[in-house]
XYZ file of N, CA, C and O in Angstrom:
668
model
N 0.843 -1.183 0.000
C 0.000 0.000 0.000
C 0.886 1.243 0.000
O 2.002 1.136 0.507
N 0.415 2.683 -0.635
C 1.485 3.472 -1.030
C 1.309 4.592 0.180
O 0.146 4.994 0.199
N 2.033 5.129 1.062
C 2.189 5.740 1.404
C 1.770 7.060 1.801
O 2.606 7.958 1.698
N 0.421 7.383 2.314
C -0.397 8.515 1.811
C 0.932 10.052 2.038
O 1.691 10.248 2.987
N 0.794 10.678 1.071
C 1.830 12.448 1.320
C 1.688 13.217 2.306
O 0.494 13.483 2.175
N 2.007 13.748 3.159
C 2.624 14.618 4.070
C 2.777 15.981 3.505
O 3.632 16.149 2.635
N 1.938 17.114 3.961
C 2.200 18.251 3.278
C 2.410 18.981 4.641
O 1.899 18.616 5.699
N 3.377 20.255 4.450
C 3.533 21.069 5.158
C 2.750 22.337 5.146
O 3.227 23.454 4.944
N 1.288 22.007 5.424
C 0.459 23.337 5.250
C 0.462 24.379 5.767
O -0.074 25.374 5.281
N 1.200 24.340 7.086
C 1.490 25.842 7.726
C 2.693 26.309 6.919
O 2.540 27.480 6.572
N 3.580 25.897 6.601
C 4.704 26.110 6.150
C 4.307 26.610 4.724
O 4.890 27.551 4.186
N 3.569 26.114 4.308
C 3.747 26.754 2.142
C 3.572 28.175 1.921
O 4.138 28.890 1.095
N 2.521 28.533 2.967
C 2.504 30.341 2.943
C 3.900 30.797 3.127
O 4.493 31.331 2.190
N 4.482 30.609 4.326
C 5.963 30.973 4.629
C 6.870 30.553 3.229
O 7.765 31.214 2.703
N 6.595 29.886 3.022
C 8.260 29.548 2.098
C 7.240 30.062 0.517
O 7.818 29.761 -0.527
N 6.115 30.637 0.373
C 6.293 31.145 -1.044
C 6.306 32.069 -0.717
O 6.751 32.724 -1.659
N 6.025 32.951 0.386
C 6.236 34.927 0.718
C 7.566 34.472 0.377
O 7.939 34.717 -0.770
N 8.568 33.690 1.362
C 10.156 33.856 1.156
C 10.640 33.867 -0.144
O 11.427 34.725 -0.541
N 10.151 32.827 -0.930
C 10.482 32.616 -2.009
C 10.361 34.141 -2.866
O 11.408 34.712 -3.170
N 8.966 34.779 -3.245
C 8.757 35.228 -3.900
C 9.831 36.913 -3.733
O 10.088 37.715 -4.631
N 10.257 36.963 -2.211
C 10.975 38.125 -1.974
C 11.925 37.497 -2.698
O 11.901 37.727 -3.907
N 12.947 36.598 -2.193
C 13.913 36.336 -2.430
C 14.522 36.331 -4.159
O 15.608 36.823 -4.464
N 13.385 35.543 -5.354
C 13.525 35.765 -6.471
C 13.532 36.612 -6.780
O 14.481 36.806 -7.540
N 12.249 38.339 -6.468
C 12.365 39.336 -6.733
C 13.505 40.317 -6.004
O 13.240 41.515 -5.907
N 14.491 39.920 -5.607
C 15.553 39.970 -5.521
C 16.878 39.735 -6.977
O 17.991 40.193 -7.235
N 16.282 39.132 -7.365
C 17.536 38.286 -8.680
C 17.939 39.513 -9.380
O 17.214 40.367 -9.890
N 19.568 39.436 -9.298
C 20.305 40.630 -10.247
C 19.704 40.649 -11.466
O 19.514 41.787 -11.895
N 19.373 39.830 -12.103
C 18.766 39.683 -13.148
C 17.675 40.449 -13.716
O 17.525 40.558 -14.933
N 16.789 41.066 -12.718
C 15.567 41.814 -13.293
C 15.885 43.200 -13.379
O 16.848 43.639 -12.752
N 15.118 43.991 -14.149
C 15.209 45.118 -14.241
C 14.586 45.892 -12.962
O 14.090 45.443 -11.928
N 14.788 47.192 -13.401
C 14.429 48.028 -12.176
C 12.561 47.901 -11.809
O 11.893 47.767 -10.784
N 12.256 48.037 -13.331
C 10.713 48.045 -13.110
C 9.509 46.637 -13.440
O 8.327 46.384 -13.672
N 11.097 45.933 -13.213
C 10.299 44.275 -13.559
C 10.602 43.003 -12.656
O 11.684 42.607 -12.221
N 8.992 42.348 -12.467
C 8.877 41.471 -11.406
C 8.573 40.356 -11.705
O 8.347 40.112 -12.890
N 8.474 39.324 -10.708
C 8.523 38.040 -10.781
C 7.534 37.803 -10.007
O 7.672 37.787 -8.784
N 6.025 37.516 -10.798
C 4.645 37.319 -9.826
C 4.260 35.966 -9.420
O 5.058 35.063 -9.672
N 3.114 35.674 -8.805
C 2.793 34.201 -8.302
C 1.891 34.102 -9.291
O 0.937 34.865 -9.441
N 2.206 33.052 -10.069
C 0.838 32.019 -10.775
C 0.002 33.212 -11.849
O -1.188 33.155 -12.160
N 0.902 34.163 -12.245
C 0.053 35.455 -13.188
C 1.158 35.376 -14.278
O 2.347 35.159 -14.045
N 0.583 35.591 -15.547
C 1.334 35.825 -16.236
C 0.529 36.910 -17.557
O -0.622 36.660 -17.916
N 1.000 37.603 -17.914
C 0.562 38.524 -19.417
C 0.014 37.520 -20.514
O 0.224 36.307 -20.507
N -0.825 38.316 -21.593
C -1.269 37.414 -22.600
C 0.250 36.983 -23.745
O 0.249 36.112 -24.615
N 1.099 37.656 -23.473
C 2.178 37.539 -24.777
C 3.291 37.995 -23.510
O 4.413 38.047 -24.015
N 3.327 38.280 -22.289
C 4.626 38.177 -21.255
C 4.341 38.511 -20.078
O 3.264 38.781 -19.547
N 5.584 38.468 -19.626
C 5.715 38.183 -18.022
C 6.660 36.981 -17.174
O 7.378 36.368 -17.964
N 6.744 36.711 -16.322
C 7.582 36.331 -15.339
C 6.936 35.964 -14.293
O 6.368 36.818 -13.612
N 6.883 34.367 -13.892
C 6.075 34.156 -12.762
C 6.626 32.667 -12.650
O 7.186 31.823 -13.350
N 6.033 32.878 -11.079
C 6.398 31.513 -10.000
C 5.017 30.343 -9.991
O 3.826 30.587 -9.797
N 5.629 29.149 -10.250
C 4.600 28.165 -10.296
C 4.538 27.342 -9.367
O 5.284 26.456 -9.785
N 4.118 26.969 -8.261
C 4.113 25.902 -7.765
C 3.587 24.422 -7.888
O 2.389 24.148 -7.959
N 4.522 23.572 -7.905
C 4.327 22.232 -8.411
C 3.077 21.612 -7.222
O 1.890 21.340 -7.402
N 3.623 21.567 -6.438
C 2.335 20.458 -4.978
C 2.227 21.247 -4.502
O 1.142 21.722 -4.838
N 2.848 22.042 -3.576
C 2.870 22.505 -1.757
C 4.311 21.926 -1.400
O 5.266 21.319 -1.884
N 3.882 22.457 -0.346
C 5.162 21.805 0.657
C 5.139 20.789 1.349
O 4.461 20.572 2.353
N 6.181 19.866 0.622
C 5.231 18.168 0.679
C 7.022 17.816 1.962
O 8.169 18.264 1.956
N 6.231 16.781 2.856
C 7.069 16.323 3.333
C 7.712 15.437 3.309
O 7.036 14.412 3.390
N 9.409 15.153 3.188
C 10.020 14.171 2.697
C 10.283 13.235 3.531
O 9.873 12.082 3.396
N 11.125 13.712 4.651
C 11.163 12.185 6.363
C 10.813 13.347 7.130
O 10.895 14.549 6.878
N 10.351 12.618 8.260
C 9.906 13.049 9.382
C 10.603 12.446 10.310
O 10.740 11.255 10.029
N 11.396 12.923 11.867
C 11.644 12.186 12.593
C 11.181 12.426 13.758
O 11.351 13.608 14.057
N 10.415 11.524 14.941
C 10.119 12.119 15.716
C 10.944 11.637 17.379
O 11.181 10.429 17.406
N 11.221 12.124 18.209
C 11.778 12.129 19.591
C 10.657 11.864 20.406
O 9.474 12.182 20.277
N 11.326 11.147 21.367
C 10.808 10.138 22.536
C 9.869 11.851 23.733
O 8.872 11.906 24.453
N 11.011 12.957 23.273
C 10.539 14.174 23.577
C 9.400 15.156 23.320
O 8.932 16.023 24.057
N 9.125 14.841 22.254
C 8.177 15.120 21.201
C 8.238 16.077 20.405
O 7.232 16.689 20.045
N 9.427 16.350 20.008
C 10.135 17.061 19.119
C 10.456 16.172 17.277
O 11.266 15.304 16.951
N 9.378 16.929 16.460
C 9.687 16.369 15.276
C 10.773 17.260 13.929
O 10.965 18.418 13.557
N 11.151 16.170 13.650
C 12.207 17.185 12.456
C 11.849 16.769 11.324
O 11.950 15.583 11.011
N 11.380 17.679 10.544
C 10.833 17.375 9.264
C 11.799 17.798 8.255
O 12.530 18.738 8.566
N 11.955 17.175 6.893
C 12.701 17.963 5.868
C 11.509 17.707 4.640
O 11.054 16.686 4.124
N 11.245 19.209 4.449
C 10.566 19.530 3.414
C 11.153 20.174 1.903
O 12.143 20.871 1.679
N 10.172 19.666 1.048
C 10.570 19.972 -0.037
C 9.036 20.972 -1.063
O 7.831 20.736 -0.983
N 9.514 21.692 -1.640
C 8.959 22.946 -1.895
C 8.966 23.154 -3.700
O 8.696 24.264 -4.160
N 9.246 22.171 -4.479
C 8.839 22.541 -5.858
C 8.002 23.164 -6.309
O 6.802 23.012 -6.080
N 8.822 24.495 -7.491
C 8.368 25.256 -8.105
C 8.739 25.362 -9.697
O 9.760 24.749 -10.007
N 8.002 26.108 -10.841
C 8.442 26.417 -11.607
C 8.580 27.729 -11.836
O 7.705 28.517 -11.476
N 9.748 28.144 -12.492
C 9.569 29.912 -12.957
C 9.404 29.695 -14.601
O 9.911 28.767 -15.229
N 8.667 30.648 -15.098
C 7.926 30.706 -16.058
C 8.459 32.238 -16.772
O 8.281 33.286 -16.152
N 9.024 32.221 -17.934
C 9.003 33.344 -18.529
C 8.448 33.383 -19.786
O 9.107 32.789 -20.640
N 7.341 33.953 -20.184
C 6.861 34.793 -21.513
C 7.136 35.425 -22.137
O 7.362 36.474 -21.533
N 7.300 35.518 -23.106
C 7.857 36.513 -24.081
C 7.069 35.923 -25.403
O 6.686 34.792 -25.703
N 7.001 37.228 -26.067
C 6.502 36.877 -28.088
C 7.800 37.591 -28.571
O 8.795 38.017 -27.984
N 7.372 37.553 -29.960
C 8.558 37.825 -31.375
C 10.009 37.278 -31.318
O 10.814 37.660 -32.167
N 10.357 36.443 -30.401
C 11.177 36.237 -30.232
C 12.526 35.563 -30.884
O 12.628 34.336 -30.846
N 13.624 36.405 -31.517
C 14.777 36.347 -32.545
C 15.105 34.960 -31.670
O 14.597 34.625 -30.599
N 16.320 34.117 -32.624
C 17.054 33.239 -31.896
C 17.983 33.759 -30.907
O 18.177 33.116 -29.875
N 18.772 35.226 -31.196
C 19.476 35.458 -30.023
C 18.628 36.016 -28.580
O 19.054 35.763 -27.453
N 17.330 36.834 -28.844
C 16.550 36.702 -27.699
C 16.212 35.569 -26.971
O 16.370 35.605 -25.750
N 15.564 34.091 -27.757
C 15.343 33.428 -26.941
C 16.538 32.531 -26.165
O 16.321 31.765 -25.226
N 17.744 32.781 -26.725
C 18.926 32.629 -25.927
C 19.262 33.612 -24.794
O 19.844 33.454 -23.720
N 18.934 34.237 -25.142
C 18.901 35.666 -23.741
C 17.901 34.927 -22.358
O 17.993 35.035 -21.136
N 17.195 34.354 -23.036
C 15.845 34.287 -21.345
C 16.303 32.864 -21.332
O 15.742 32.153 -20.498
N 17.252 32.283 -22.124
C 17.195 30.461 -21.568
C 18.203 30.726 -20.958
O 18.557 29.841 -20.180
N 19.262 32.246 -21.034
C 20.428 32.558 -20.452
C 19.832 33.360 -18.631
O 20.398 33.390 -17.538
N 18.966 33.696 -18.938
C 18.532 34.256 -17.708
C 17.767 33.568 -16.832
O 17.965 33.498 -15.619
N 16.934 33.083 -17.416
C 16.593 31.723 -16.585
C 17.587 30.809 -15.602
O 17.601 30.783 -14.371
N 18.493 29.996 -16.639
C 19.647 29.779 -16.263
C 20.541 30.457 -15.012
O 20.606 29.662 -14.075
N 21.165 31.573 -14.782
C 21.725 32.392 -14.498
C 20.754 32.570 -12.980
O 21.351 32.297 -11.939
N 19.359 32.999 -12.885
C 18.335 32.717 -11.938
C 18.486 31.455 -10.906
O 18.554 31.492 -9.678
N 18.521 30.220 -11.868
C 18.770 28.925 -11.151
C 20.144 28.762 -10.239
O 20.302 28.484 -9.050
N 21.191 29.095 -11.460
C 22.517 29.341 -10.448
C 22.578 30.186 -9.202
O 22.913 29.649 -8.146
N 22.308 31.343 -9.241
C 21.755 32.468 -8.391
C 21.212 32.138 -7.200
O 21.560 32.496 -6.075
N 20.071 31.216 -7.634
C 19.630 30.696 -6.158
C 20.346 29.370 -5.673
O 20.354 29.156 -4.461
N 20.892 28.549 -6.446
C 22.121 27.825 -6.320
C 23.049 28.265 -5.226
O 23.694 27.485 -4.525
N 23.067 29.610 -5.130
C 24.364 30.749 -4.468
C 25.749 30.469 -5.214
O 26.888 30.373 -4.757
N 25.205 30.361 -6.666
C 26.807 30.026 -7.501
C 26.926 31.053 -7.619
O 26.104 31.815 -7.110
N 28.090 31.565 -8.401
C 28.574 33.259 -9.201
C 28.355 33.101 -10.212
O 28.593 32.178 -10.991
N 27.495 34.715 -10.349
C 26.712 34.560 -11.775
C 27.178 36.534 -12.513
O 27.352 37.507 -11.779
N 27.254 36.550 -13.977
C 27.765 37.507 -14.518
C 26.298 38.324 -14.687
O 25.415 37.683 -15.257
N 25.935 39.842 -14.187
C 25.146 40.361 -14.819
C 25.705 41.652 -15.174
O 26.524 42.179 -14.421
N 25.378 42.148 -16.135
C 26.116 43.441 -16.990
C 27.442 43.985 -16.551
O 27.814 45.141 -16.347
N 28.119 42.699 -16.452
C 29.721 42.397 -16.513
C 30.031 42.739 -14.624
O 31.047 43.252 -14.155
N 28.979 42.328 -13.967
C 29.561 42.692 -12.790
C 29.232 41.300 -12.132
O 28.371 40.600 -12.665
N 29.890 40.860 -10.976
C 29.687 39.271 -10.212
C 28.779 39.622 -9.067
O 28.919 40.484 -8.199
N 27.507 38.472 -9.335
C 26.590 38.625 -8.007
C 26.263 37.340 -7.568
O 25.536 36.622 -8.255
N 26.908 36.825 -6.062
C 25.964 35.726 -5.472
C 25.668 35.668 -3.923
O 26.162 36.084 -2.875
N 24.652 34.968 -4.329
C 23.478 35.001 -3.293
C 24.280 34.211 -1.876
O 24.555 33.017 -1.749
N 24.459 35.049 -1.167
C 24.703 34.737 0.343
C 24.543 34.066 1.211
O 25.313 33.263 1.737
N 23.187 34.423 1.516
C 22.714 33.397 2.386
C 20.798 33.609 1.833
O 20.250 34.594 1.339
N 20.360 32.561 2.106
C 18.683 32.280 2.197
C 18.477 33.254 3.005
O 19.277 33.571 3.886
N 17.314 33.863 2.773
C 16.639 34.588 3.761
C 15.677 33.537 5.156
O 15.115 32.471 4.904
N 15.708 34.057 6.259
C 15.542 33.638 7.637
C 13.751 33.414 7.250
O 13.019 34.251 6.722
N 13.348 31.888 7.753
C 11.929 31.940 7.745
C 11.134 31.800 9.001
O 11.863 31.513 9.950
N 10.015 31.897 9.274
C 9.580 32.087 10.787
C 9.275 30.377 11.327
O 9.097 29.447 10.540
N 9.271 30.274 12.611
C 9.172 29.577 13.748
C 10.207 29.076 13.090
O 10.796 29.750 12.244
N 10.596 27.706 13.425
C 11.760 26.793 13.457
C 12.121 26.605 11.823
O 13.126 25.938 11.577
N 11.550 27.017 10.978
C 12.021 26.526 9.484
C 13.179 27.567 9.051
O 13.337 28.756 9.330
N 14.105 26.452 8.075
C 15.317 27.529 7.685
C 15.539 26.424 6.429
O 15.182 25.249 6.353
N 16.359 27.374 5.365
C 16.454 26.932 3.832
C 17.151 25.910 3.754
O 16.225 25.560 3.022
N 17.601 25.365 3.760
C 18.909 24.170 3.937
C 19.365 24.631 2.142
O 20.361 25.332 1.960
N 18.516 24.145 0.944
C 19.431 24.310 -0.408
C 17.840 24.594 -1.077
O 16.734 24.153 -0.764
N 18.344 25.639 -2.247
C 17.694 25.534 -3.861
C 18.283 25.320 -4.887
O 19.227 25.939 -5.377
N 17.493 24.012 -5.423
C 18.168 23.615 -6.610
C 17.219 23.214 -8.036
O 16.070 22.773 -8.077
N 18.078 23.516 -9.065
C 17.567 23.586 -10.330
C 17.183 21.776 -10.503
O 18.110 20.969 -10.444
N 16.030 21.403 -10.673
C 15.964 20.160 -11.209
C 15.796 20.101 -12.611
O 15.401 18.990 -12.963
N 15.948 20.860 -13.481
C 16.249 21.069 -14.760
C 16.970 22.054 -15.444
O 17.186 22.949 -14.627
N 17.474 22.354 -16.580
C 18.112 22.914 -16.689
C 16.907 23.855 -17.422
O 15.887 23.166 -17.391
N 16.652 25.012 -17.997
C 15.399 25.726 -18.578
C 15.789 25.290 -20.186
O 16.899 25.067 -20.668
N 14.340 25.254 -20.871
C 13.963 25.005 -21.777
C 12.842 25.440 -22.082
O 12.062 25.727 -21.173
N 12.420 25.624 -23.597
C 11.070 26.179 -23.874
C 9.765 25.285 -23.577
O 9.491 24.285 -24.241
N 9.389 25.517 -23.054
C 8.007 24.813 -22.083
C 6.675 24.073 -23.464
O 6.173 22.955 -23.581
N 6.512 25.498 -24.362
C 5.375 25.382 -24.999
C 5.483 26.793 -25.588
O 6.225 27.670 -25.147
N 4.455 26.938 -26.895
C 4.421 28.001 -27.334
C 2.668 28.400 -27.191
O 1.889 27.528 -26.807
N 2.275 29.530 -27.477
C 1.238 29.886 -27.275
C 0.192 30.169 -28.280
O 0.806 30.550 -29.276
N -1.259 30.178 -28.559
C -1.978 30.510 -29.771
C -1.600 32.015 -30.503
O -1.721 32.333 -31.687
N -1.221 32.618 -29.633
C -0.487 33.997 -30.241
C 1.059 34.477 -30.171
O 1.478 35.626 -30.035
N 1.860 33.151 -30.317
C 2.840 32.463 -30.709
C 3.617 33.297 -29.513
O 4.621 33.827 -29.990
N 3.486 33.531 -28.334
C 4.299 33.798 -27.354
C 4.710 32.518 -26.731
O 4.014 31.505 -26.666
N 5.803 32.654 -26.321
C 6.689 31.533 -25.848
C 7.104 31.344 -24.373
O 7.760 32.283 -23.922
N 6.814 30.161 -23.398
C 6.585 30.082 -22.099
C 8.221 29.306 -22.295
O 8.359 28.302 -22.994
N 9.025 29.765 -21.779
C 10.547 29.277 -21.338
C 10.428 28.912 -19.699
O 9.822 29.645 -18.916
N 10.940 27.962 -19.396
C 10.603 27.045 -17.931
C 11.461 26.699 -17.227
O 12.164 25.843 -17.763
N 11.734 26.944 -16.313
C 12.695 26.463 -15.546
C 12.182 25.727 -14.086
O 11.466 26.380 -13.326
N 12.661 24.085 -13.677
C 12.020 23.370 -12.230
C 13.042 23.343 -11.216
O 14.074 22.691 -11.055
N 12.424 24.276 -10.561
C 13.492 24.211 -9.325
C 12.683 23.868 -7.882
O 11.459 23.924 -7.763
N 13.588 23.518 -6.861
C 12.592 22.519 -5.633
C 13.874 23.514 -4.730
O 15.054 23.806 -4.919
N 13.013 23.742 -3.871
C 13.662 24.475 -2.309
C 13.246 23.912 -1.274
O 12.097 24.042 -0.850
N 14.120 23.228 -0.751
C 14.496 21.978 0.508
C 14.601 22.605 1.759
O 15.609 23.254 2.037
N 13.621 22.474 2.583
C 14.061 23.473 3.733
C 13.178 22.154 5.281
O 12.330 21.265 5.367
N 14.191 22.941 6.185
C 13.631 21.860 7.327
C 12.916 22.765 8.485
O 13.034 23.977 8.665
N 12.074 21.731 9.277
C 10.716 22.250 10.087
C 11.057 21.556 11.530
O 11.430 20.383 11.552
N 10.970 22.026 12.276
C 11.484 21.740 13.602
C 10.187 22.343 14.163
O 9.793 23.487 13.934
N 9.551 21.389 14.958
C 8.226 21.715 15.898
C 8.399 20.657 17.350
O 9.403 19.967 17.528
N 7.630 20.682 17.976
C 7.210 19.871 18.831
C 5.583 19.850 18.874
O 4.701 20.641 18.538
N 5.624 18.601 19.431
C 4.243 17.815 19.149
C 3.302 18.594 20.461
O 4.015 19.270 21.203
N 2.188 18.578 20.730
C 1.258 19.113 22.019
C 0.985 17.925 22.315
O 0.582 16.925 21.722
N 1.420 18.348 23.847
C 0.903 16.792 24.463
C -0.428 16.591 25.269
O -0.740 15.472 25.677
């Protein structure tokens, strides 16, 4: 029998506010351009997808009643764009890219200057980021009836939950 899933429902609000600061953060965007939840333009835009929730991977629990959870948090980022030349759509599979590393905390080149990401930003009660990582590399997703083009990138943010149980 399979295992019924484990979601971290207090936790998914927390880790997509974090998330969504943290991406709209990326050297990568312009001054007057953002990275929204689950919205996107008819022909563009930039947005965060979430795959499940915040599903839980092991759980351990103490004789204390202290459980340690490690959660996992898959998302997709989604970029739109139309008319797009071959060297443009190399530009957003380059920025995409560059995004993934970024939250990676690799070193990444933006308009010839080096930017990487430090540390995760701090999340509330006991949860903290442990890693984000690219589970794909970006590629064009699909094209659209008004031939705008959804470029995709799957990335999952692993973070752990420390509670205790009520007795």
């Amino acid at each position: 029998m399979e295992e019924e899933k484990k979601y971290d429902l207090d936790g998914q609000e927390v880790i997509t506010d974090a998330l969504m600061k943290l991406i709209n953060r990326y050297p990568g965007l312009s001054s007057e351009d953002t990275i929204k939840f689950s919205i996107l333009g008819e022909d563009n835009g930039k947005a965060i997808f979430p795959v499940s929730g915040a599903m839980v991977e092991t759980e351990k629990n103490t004789i204390t009643g202290k459980v340690i959870q490690e959660c996992l948090y898959p998302f997709y980022v989604i970029y739109r764009a139309a008319g797009l030349s071959e060297h443009r759509k190399a530009s957003v599979k380059e920025w995409l890219d560059n995004l993934g590393k970024w939250l990676e905390r690799q070193k990444i080149v933006v308009n010839n200057t080096e930017h990487r990401l430090d540390d995760y930003p701090s999340l509330t009660g006991d949860r903290k980021f442990l890693s984000i990582k690219r589970n794909t590399p970006s590629y064009l997703d699909s094209t659209n009836e008004n031939m705008s083009e959804n470029w995709a990138i799957y990335i999952s943010a692993r973070y752990q939950n420390i509670f205790y149980k009520n007795k």
